[in-house]
mmCIF file of C-alpha atoms in Angstrom:
data_model
loop_
_atom_site.group_PDB
_atom_site.id
_atom_site.type_symbol
_atom_site.label_atom_id
_atom_site.label_comp_id
_atom_site.label_asym_id
_atom_site.label_seq_id
_atom_site.Cartn_x
_atom_site.Cartn_y
_atom_site.Cartn_z
ATOM 1 C CA UNK A 699 -13.441 -21.290 -0.972
ATOM 2 C CA UNK A 700 -9.708 -21.183 -0.241
ATOM 3 C CA UNK A 701 -7.425 -19.966 -3.032
ATOM 4 C CA UNK A 702 -5.896 -22.639 -5.251
ATOM 5 C CA UNK A 703 -2.211 -22.857 -6.139
ATOM 6 C CA UNK A 704 -3.067 -21.022 -9.367
ATOM 7 C CA UNK A 705 -4.778 -18.228 -7.384
ATOM 8 C CA UNK A 706 -1.770 -17.885 -5.100
ATOM 9 C CA UNK A 707 0.595 -17.891 -8.073
ATOM 10 C CA UNK A 708 -1.419 -15.103 -9.709
ATOM 11 C CA UNK A 709 -1.316 -13.193 -6.440
ATOM 12 C CA UNK A 710 2.480 -13.462 -6.088
ATOM 13 C CA UNK A 711 2.928 -12.516 -9.746
ATOM 14 C CA UNK A 712 0.654 -9.513 -9.196
ATOM 15 C CA UNK A 713 2.777 -8.306 -6.277
ATOM 16 C CA UNK A 714 5.975 -8.505 -8.308
ATOM 17 C CA UNK A 715 4.329 -6.826 -11.292
ATOM 18 C CA UNK A 716 2.934 -4.007 -9.136
ATOM 19 C CA UNK A 717 6.391 -3.182 -7.784
ATOM 20 C CA UNK A 718 7.814 -3.156 -11.303
ATOM 21 C CA UNK A 719 4.996 -1.077 -12.791
ATOM 22 C CA UNK A 720 4.984 1.616 -10.092
ATOM 23 C CA UNK A 721 8.722 1.854 -9.409
ATOM 24 C CA UNK A 722 9.379 4.693 -11.848
ATOM 25 C CA UNK A 723 6.455 6.662 -10.415
ATOM 26 C CA UNK A 724 7.898 6.243 -6.915
ATOM 27 C CA UNK A 725 11.342 7.447 -7.952
ATOM 28 C CA UNK A 726 9.779 10.482 -9.676
ATOM 29 C CA UNK A 727 8.282 11.418 -6.323
ATOM 30 C CA UNK A 728 11.741 11.890 -4.804
ATOM 31 C CA UNK A 729 11.597 15.404 -6.259
ATOM 32 C CA UNK A 730 9.288 17.491 -4.073
ATOM 33 C CA UNK A 731 8.041 19.270 -7.178
ATOM 34 C CA UNK A 732 6.322 16.031 -8.219
ATOM 35 C CA UNK A 733 3.002 15.930 -6.350
ATOM 36 C CA UNK A 734 2.075 12.717 -4.548
ATOM 37 C CA UNK A 735 -1.533 11.602 -5.151
ATOM 38 C CA UNK A 736 -2.349 12.163 -1.491
ATOM 39 C CA UNK A 737 -1.325 15.816 -1.751
ATOM 40 C CA UNK A 738 -4.367 16.884 -3.755
ATOM 41 C CA UNK A 739 -7.132 16.741 -1.181
ATOM 42 C CA UNK A 740 -10.225 18.688 -0.272
ATOM 43 C CA UNK A 741 -9.433 21.266 2.348
ATOM 44 C CA UNK A 742 -12.207 21.469 4.908
ATOM 45 C CA UNK A 743 -12.539 21.658 8.666
ATOM 46 C CA UNK A 744 -12.341 17.870 9.015
ATOM 47 C CA UNK A 745 -10.060 17.024 6.076
ATOM 48 C CA UNK A 746 -7.104 19.252 6.880
ATOM 49 C CA UNK A 747 -4.088 17.472 8.356
ATOM 50 C CA UNK A 748 -1.726 19.181 10.797
ATOM 51 C CA UNK A 749 1.120 19.396 8.314
ATOM 52 C CA UNK A 750 1.771 19.428 4.590
ATOM 53 C CA UNK A 751 3.092 16.192 3.013
ATOM 54 C CA UNK A 752 6.676 17.464 3.369
ATOM 55 C CA UNK A 753 6.167 17.633 7.159
ATOM 56 C CA UNK A 754 6.037 21.432 7.398
ATOM 57 C CA UNK A 755 3.255 22.910 9.519
ATOM 58 C CA UNK A 756 0.598 24.810 7.597
ATOM 59 C CA UNK A 757 0.549 28.613 7.655
ATOM 60 C CA UNK A 758 -2.876 30.234 7.638
ATOM 61 C CA UNK A 759 -3.956 33.259 5.608
ATOM 62 C CA UNK A 760 -5.351 36.213 7.572
ATOM 63 C CA UNK A 761 -8.861 35.571 6.262
ATOM 64 C CA UNK A 762 -8.924 31.884 7.239
ATOM 65 C CA UNK A 763 -11.842 30.502 9.219
ATOM 66 C CA UNK A 764 -12.444 27.132 10.868
ATOM 67 C CA UNK A 765 -15.046 26.303 8.218
ATOM 68 C CA UNK A 766 -12.956 27.495 5.254
ATOM 69 C CA UNK A 767 -9.249 27.458 6.087
ATOM 70 C CA UNK A 768 -6.937 29.107 3.559
ATOM 71 C CA UNK A 769 -3.557 27.507 4.096
ATOM 72 C CA UNK A 770 -0.181 27.250 2.452
ATOM 73 C CA UNK A 771 3.071 25.412 3.084
ATOM 74 C CA UNK A 772 5.847 27.933 3.845
ATOM 75 C CA UNK A 773 8.490 25.485 2.607
ATOM 76 C CA UNK A 774 6.850 24.445 -0.664
ATOM 77 C CA UNK A 775 4.777 27.374 -1.894
ATOM 78 C CA UNK A 776 7.252 30.246 -1.469
ATOM 79 C CA UNK A 777 4.864 31.874 0.975
ATOM 80 C CA UNK A 778 1.896 31.957 -1.394
ATOM 81 C CA UNK A 779 -1.530 31.218 0.096
ATOM 82 C CA UNK A 780 -3.540 28.474 -1.504
ATOM 83 C CA UNK A 781 -5.797 30.081 -4.040
ATOM 84 C CA UNK A 782 -6.593 26.629 -5.456
ATOM 85 C CA UNK A 783 -6.435 23.137 -3.996
ATOM 86 C CA UNK A 784 -3.052 22.391 -5.548
ATOM 87 C CA UNK A 785 -1.399 25.799 -5.501
ATOM 88 C CA UNK A 786 1.230 24.672 -3.018
ATOM 89 C CA UNK A 787 2.578 22.287 -5.648
ATOM 90 C CA UNK A 788 4.452 25.169 -7.290
ATOM 91 C CA UNK A 789 8.223 24.739 -7.161
ATOM 92 C CA UNK A 790 9.820 26.619 -4.242
ATOM 93 C CA UNK A 791 11.720 29.819 -5.003
ATOM 94 C CA UNK A 792 14.599 28.798 -2.743
ATOM 95 C CA UNK A 793 15.946 25.312 -2.352
ATOM 96 C CA UNK A 794 15.172 23.524 0.893
ATOM 97 C CA UNK A 795 16.083 20.213 2.474
ATOM 98 C CA UNK A 796 18.831 19.039 0.129
ATOM 99 C CA UNK A 797 21.952 21.129 0.582
ATOM 100 C CA UNK A 798 20.800 23.874 -1.787
ATOM 101 C CA UNK A 799 19.706 21.585 -4.606
ATOM 102 C CA UNK A 800 16.974 23.079 -6.831
ATOM 103 C CA UNK A 801 15.166 19.699 -6.548
ATOM 104 C CA UNK A 802 14.994 18.840 -2.839
ATOM 105 C CA UNK A 803 14.243 15.253 -1.904
ATOM 106 C CA UNK A 804 11.025 13.972 -0.407
ATOM 107 C CA UNK A 805 12.322 11.969 2.568
ATOM 108 C CA UNK A 806 9.391 9.547 2.829
ATOM 109 C CA UNK A 807 9.753 8.573 -0.831
ATOM 110 C CA UNK A 808 13.527 8.211 -0.430
ATOM 111 C CA UNK A 809 13.003 5.886 2.545
ATOM 112 C CA UNK A 810 10.518 3.854 0.497
ATOM 113 C CA UNK A 811 12.946 3.553 -2.431
ATOM 114 C CA UNK A 812 15.724 2.318 -0.167
ATOM 115 C CA UNK A 813 13.439 -0.027 1.765
ATOM 116 C CA UNK A 814 11.979 -1.609 -1.373
ATOM 117 C CA UNK A 815 15.269 -1.986 -3.249
ATOM 118 C CA UNK A 816 17.065 -3.451 -0.225
ATOM 119 C CA UNK A 817 14.120 -5.649 0.704
ATOM 120 C CA UNK A 818 13.735 -7.046 -2.801
ATOM 121 C CA UNK A 819 17.414 -7.954 -2.926
ATOM 122 C CA UNK A 820 17.003 -9.968 0.285
ATOM 123 C CA UNK A 821 13.751 -11.587 -0.885
ATOM 124 C CA UNK A 822 15.312 -12.657 -4.180
ATOM 125 C CA UNK A 823 18.341 -14.120 -2.400
ATOM 126 C CA UNK A 824 16.165 -16.071 0.061
ATOM 127 C CA UNK A 825 13.928 -17.425 -2.708
ATOM 128 C CA UNK A 826 16.900 -18.455 -4.854
ATOM 129 C CA UNK A 827 18.424 -20.315 -1.914
ATOM 130 C CA UNK A 828 15.128 -22.014 -1.007
ATOM 131 C CA UNK A 829 14.453 -23.095 -4.593
ATOM 132 C CA UNK A 830 18.044 -24.132 -5.264
ATOM 133 C CA UNK A 831 18.634 -21.542 -7.984
ATOM 134 C CA UNK A 832 22.010 -19.944 -8.515
ATOM 135 C CA UNK A 833 22.668 -16.578 -6.908
ATOM 136 C CA UNK A 834 22.476 -13.465 -9.066
ATOM 137 C CA UNK A 835 25.368 -10.970 -9.143
ATOM 138 C CA UNK A 836 24.707 -7.745 -7.295
ATOM 139 C CA UNK A 837 22.892 -5.085 -9.303
ATOM 140 C CA UNK A 838 24.578 -1.747 -9.958
ATOM 141 C CA UNK A 839 21.615 0.502 -9.134
ATOM 142 C CA UNK A 840 18.413 0.269 -7.116
ATOM 143 C CA UNK A 841 16.411 0.238 -10.351
ATOM 144 C CA UNK A 842 18.492 -2.695 -11.629
ATOM 145 C CA UNK A 843 17.772 -4.495 -8.357
ATOM 146 C CA UNK A 844 14.031 -3.934 -8.673
ATOM 147 C CA UNK A 845 13.895 -4.933 -12.347
ATOM 148 C CA UNK A 846 15.941 -8.088 -11.814
ATOM 149 C CA UNK A 847 14.181 -9.166 -8.627
ATOM 150 C CA UNK A 848 10.643 -8.560 -9.837
ATOM 151 C CA UNK A 849 11.290 -10.374 -13.123
ATOM 152 C CA UNK A 850 12.734 -13.351 -11.285
ATOM 153 C CA UNK A 851 9.980 -13.491 -8.642
ATOM 154 C CA UNK A 852 7.293 -13.134 -11.302
ATOM 155 C CA UNK A 853 8.737 -16.067 -13.248
ATOM 156 C CA UNK A 854 8.875 -18.204 -10.108
ATOM 157 C CA UNK A 855 5.339 -17.380 -8.914
ATOM 158 C CA UNK A 856 3.997 -20.878 -9.597
ATOM 159 C CA UNK A 857 6.903 -22.503 -7.729
ATOM 160 C CA UNK A 858 6.455 -20.137 -4.791
ATOM 161 C CA UNK A 859 2.742 -20.901 -4.589
ATOM 162 C CA UNK A 860 3.223 -24.665 -4.563
ATOM 163 C CA UNK A 861 6.281 -24.893 -2.289
ATOM 164 C CA UNK A 862 5.702 -25.549 1.429
ATOM 165 C CA UNK A 863 8.719 -23.905 2.989
ATOM 166 C CA UNK A 864 9.067 -21.444 5.871
ATOM 167 C CA UNK A 865 11.590 -19.352 3.967
ATOM 168 C CA UNK A 866 9.242 -19.103 0.982
ATOM 169 C CA UNK A 867 6.356 -18.114 3.260
ATOM 170 C CA UNK A 868 8.542 -15.407 4.804
ATOM 171 C CA UNK A 869 9.584 -14.170 1.353
ATOM 172 C CA UNK A 870 5.967 -13.815 0.197
ATOM 173 C CA UNK A 871 5.045 -11.985 3.406
ATOM 174 C CA UNK A 872 8.018 -9.654 2.929
ATOM 175 C CA UNK A 873 7.008 -9.072 -0.681
ATOM 176 C CA UNK A 874 3.529 -8.090 0.534
ATOM 177 C CA UNK A 875 5.080 -5.678 3.048
ATOM 178 C CA UNK A 876 7.197 -4.018 0.361
ATOM 179 C CA UNK A 877 4.149 -3.589 -1.861
ATOM 180 C CA UNK A 878 2.417 -1.965 1.107
ATOM 181 C CA UNK A 879 5.307 0.503 1.426
ATOM 182 C CA UNK A 880 4.951 1.312 -2.270
ATOM 183 C CA UNK A 881 1.163 1.712 -2.112
ATOM 184 C CA UNK A 882 1.384 4.096 0.826
ATOM 185 C CA UNK A 883 3.595 6.442 -1.220
ATOM 186 C CA UNK A 884 1.968 6.314 -4.655
ATOM 187 C CA UNK A 885 -1.566 6.498 -3.301
ATOM 188 C CA UNK A 886 -2.988 3.130 -4.389
ATOM 189 C CA UNK A 887 -3.468 2.080 -0.753
ATOM 190 C CA UNK A 888 -6.587 4.249 -0.702
ATOM 191 C CA UNK A 889 -8.603 1.911 -2.956
ATOM 192 C CA UNK A 890 -11.835 0.784 -1.286
ATOM 193 C CA UNK A 891 -14.457 -1.613 -2.649
ATOM 194 C CA UNK A 892 -17.882 -2.438 -1.208
ATOM 195 C CA UNK A 893 -18.565 -6.145 -0.593
ATOM 196 C CA UNK A 894 -21.856 -7.558 -1.896
ATOM 197 C CA UNK A 895 -22.923 -9.265 1.300
ATOM 198 C CA UNK A 896 -23.935 -8.608 4.913
ATOM 199 C CA UNK A 897 -21.434 -8.623 7.759
ATOM 200 C CA UNK A 898 -21.664 -12.050 9.443
ATOM 201 C CA UNK A 899 -21.389 -10.365 12.855
ATOM 202 C CA UNK A 900 -23.865 -7.469 12.720
ATOM 203 C CA UNK A 901 -25.837 -8.388 9.547
ATOM 204 C CA UNK A 902 -25.498 -4.884 8.068
ATOM 205 C CA UNK A 903 -24.242 -4.334 4.524
ATOM 206 C CA UNK A 904 -21.198 -2.501 5.793
ATOM 207 C CA UNK A 905 -18.291 -4.612 4.534
ATOM 208 C CA UNK A 906 -15.549 -2.819 2.630
ATOM 209 C CA UNK A 907 -12.352 -4.201 1.097
ATOM 210 C CA UNK A 908 -9.288 -2.025 1.732
ATOM 211 C CA UNK A 909 -7.312 -3.210 -1.267
ATOM 212 C CA UNK A 910 -4.026 -1.553 -0.385
ATOM 213 C CA UNK A 911 -4.032 -3.166 3.063
ATOM 214 C CA UNK A 912 -5.545 -6.466 1.885
ATOM 215 C CA UNK A 913 -8.142 -6.269 4.626
ATOM 216 C CA UNK A 914 -11.925 -6.424 4.742
ATOM 217 C CA UNK A 915 -13.529 -4.312 7.457
ATOM 218 C CA UNK A 916 -17.008 -3.750 8.803
ATOM 219 C CA UNK A 917 -17.697 -0.026 8.822
ATOM 220 C CA UNK A 918 -20.672 -0.320 11.200
ATOM 221 C CA UNK A 919 -19.467 1.563 14.298
ATOM 222 C CA UNK A 920 -21.472 -0.660 16.678
ATOM 223 C CA UNK A 921 -20.346 -3.995 15.200
ATOM 224 C CA UNK A 922 -18.890 -6.232 17.942
ATOM 225 C CA UNK A 923 -17.816 -9.866 17.763
ATOM 226 C CA UNK A 924 -17.687 -12.343 20.642
ATOM 227 C CA UNK A 925 -13.901 -12.321 21.017
ATOM 228 C CA UNK A 926 -12.865 -10.217 24.023
ATOM 229 C CA UNK A 927 -9.400 -9.508 22.622
ATOM 230 C CA UNK A 928 -10.639 -8.315 19.217
ATOM 231 C CA UNK A 929 -9.951 -4.694 18.289
ATOM 232 C CA UNK A 930 -13.669 -4.164 17.619
ATOM 233 C CA UNK A 931 -14.272 -4.393 21.385
ATOM 234 C CA UNK A 932 -12.296 -1.136 21.696
ATOM 235 C CA UNK A 933 -14.390 0.569 19.023
ATOM 236 C CA UNK A 934 -12.113 -0.113 16.056
ATOM 237 C CA UNK A 935 -13.513 -1.818 12.933
ATOM 238 C CA UNK A 936 -13.682 -5.594 12.923
ATOM 239 C CA UNK A 937 -11.462 -6.846 10.112
ATOM 240 C CA UNK A 938 -10.515 -9.951 8.179
ATOM 241 C CA UNK A 939 -6.941 -10.201 6.863
ATOM 242 C CA UNK A 940 -5.926 -11.888 3.621
ATOM 243 C CA UNK A 941 -2.889 -14.175 3.532
ATOM 244 C CA UNK A 942 -1.610 -16.400 0.717
ATOM 245 C CA UNK A 943 -0.964 -18.967 3.473
ATOM 246 C CA UNK A 944 -4.245 -20.939 3.824
ATOM 247 C CA UNK A 945 -3.504 -21.573 7.514
ATOM 248 C CA UNK A 946 -3.617 -17.811 8.247
ATOM 249 C CA UNK A 947 -6.069 -16.605 5.621
ATOM 250 C CA UNK A 948 -9.183 -14.999 7.121
ATOM 251 C CA UNK A 949 -10.805 -14.290 3.751
ATOM 252 C CA UNK A 950 -11.437 -17.986 3.060
ATOM 253 C CA UNK A 951 -14.016 -18.428 5.831
ATOM 254 C CA UNK A 952 -15.636 -15.083 5.058
ATOM 255 C CA UNK A 953 -15.891 -16.046 1.389
ATOM 256 C CA UNK A 954 -17.684 -19.264 2.332
ATOM 257 C CA UNK A 955 -20.070 -17.515 4.722
ATOM 258 C CA UNK A 956 -21.006 -14.814 2.228
ATOM 259 C CA UNK A 957 -20.886 -17.084 -0.836
ATOM 260 C CA UNK A 958 -19.007 -14.248 -2.537
ATOM 261 C CA UNK A 959 -15.782 -14.521 -4.530
ATOM 262 C CA UNK A 960 -13.327 -12.267 -2.706
ATOM 263 C CA UNK A 961 -9.969 -13.165 -4.180
ATOM 264 C CA UNK A 962 -10.704 -11.447 -7.476
ATOM 265 C CA UNK A 963 -10.463 -8.129 -5.628
ATOM 266 C CA UNK A 964 -6.738 -8.641 -5.251
ATOM 267 C CA UNK A 965 -6.306 -8.670 -9.017
ATOM 268 C CA UNK A 966 -7.629 -5.117 -9.420
ATOM 269 C CA UNK A 967 -5.132 -2.952 -11.267
ATOM 270 C CA UNK A 968 -3.545 -0.427 -8.905
ATOM 271 C CA UNK A 969 -3.605 2.257 -11.584
#
């Protein structure tokens, strides 16, 4: 069944709380010596990406093979080959990427910090105007902005969920986007949950909830719906997108078909 106003309020509150709870972790990741969760991965023939997380191309040890590559990041491991999965996380001997600073910045995390802080300031201003609340003075730091905005948006979650306004709908969508930026950096976007029900298209038990993306996909590679323009016709997974706007929510119909409560998945703690 479609989410109630209380469900939507809990969802909006959860978004604001997630940004507040993970903000300090994101700012810690500005220092390249702080490993991102995605950095610790299994190195195999199929799992190895083209570059290290800092964007530097891997260097291969002389005894590397296609089945068992021994790689290291020249920029982050001071030229040391990976003897363990996380050996490249050692601090570099020489500073790189930040004008000689001993703690060079991770650019992707810096972009995320700026995007989230700036985006939250705009979201808070739009919501205050739409709800008729007084404007807040500008915060001194990005952390002040995040703390103030998330506290305010969390307190107004019930009003946001029950207000039919295009500006409010935009603000919630933007809040979701900013949480997605955060999840991509801190690693919580990788959460996957199996759905206890068969795909309504192919009847296989292949449904998975991608919690970070707020999507449910069918992982059956031969699943095809009847819509010619659907991405599944090009071999990509068929998916259902969640939206707090009932008019655009694709989880509501799927929940009814499967007779499975899906919205509780969104309340899973990102930690």
